[in-house]
XYZ file of C-alpha atoms in Angstrom:
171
model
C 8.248 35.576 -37.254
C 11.158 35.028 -39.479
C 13.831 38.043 -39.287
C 14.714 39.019 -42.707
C 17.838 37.453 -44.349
C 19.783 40.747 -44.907
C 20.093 41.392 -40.760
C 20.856 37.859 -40.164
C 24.116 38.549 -42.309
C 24.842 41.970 -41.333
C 25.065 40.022 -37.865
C 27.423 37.017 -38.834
C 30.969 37.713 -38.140
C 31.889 35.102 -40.644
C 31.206 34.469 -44.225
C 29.279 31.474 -45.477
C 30.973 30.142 -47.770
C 33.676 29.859 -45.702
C 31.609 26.862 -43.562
C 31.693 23.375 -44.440
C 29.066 21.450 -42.888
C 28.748 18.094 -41.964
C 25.333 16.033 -41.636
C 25.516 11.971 -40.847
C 21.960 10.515 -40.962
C 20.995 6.801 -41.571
C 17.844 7.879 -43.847
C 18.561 9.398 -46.970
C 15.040 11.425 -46.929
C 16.177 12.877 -43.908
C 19.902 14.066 -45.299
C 18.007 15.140 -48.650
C 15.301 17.542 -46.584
C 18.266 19.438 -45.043
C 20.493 19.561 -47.689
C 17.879 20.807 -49.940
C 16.762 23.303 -46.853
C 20.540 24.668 -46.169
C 21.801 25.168 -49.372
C 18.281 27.655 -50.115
C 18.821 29.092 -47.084
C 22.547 29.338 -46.791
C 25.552 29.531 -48.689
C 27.660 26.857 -46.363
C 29.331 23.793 -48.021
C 26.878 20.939 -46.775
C 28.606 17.619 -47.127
C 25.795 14.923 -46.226
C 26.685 11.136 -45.313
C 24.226 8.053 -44.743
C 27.805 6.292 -43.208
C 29.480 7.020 -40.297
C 32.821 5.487 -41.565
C 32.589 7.675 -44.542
C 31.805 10.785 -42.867
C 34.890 10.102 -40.231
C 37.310 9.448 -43.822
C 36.000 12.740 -45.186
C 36.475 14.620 -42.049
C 39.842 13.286 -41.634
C 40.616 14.628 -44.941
C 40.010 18.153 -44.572
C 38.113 21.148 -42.641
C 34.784 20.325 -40.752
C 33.119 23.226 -39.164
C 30.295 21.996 -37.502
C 28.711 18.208 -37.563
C 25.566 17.335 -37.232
C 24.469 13.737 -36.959
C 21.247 11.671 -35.799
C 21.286 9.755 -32.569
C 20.421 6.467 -33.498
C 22.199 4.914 -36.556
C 22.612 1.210 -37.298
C 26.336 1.213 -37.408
C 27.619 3.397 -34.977
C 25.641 6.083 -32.732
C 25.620 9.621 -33.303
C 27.158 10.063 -29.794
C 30.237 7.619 -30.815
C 30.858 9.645 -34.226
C 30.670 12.918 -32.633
C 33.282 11.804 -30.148
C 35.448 10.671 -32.858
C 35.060 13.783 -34.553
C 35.896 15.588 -31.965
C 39.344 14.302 -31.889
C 39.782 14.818 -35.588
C 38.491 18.651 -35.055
C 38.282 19.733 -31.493
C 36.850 23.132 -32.133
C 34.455 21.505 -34.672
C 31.097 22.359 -32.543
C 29.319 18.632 -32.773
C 25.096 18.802 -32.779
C 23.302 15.903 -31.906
C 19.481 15.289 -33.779
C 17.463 13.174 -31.666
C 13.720 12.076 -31.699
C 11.594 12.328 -28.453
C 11.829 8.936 -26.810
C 15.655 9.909 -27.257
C 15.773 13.001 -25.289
C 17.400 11.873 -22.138
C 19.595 9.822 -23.735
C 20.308 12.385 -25.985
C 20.924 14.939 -23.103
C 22.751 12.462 -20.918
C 25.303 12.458 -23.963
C 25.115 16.443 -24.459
C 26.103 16.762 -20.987
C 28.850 14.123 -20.961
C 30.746 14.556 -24.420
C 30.975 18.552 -24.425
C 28.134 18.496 -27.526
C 27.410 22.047 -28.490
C 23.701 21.238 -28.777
C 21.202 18.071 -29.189
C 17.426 19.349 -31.504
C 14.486 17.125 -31.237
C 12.991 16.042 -34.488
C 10.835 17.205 -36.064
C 13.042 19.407 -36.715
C 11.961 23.451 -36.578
C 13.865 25.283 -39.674
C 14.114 28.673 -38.103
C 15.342 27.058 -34.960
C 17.942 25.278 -36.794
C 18.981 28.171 -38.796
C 19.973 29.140 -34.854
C 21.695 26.737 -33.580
C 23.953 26.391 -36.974
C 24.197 30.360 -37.038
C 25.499 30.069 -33.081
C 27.701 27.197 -33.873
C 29.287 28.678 -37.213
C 29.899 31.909 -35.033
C 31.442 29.922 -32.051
C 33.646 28.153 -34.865
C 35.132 31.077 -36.160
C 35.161 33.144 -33.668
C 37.675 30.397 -31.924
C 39.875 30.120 -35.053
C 40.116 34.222 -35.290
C 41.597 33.821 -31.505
C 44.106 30.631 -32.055
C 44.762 32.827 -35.145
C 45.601 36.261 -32.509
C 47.360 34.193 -30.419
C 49.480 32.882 -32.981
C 50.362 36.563 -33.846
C 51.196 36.850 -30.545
C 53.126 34.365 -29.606
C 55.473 35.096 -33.159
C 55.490 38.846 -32.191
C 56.740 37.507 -28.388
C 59.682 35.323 -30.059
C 61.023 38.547 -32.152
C 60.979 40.730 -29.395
C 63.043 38.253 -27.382
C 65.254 37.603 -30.136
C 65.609 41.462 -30.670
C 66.346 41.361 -26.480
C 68.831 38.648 -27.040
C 70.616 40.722 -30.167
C 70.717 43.834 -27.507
C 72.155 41.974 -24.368
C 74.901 40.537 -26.610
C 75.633 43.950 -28.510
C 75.588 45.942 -24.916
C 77.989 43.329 -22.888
């Protein structure tokens, strides 16, 4: 049963159109299918590449998210460009697609390379809706707290600096 859209927001602690997306699949029918599917069901930025090489220059331009990419691409594996993205955008969480003779593989990888999740194809909307809906969270969620620490950490320096000003004005 598919829980209606309006609780599914009401329970996101970000906004969607703050989320860029990134999908990396070697068949075009494949990117098209989930492009088409998330921007109908979501109001993320969905940047879609059939090229590892060009997905790893856009990411290195700007914000990623969350990346998905297939397994098993002609030019580089999906467990190769998640690993690069993952240096480009550490908190990024990285999703692995993967067909059922890939599964092991697929969760060998997961396991080894910190992935936030691997999905079997055929892929199940509603269970994909999930997964990005967990990730996105995770995502932002993570910034908010480098953002609190940050706070933190400024607040910290003026109170020593206010510490210094007294020790100097007191001796």
């Amino acid at each position: 049963t598919r829980v209606n859209d309006q609780t599914l927001k009401e329970n996101v602690p970000f906004d969607e159109k703050d989320a860029t997306l990134v999908i990396v699949d070697d068949e075009d029918m494949v990117l098209d299918s989930l492009r088409s599917f998330l921007e109908l069901e979501t109001e993320y930025r969905v940047e879609s590449f059939t090229a590892p090489a060009v997905a790893l220059e856009y990411a290195a331009q700007g914000e990623v998210d969350v990346v998905m990419s297939d397994f098993l691409m002609p030019d580089m594996n999906g467990i190769e460009l998640l690993r690069a993205f993952g240096k480009l955008h550490p908190q990024a969480p990285r999703i692995i697609l993967t067909g059922k003779a890939d599964k092991e593989s697929a969760n060998k990888a997961n396991n080894d390379n910190g992935l936030f999740q691997y999905i079997e194809k055929p892929l199940d909307n509603d269970n994909l809706l999930n997964i990005l809906r967990n990730a996105l969270e995770r995502r932002f969620l993570f910034k908010k707290l480098q953002e609190k620490i940050a706070e933190i950490d400024k607040a910290e320096g003026k109170l020593s600096g206010l510490q210094n000003d007294i020790l100097r004005t007191v001796i």
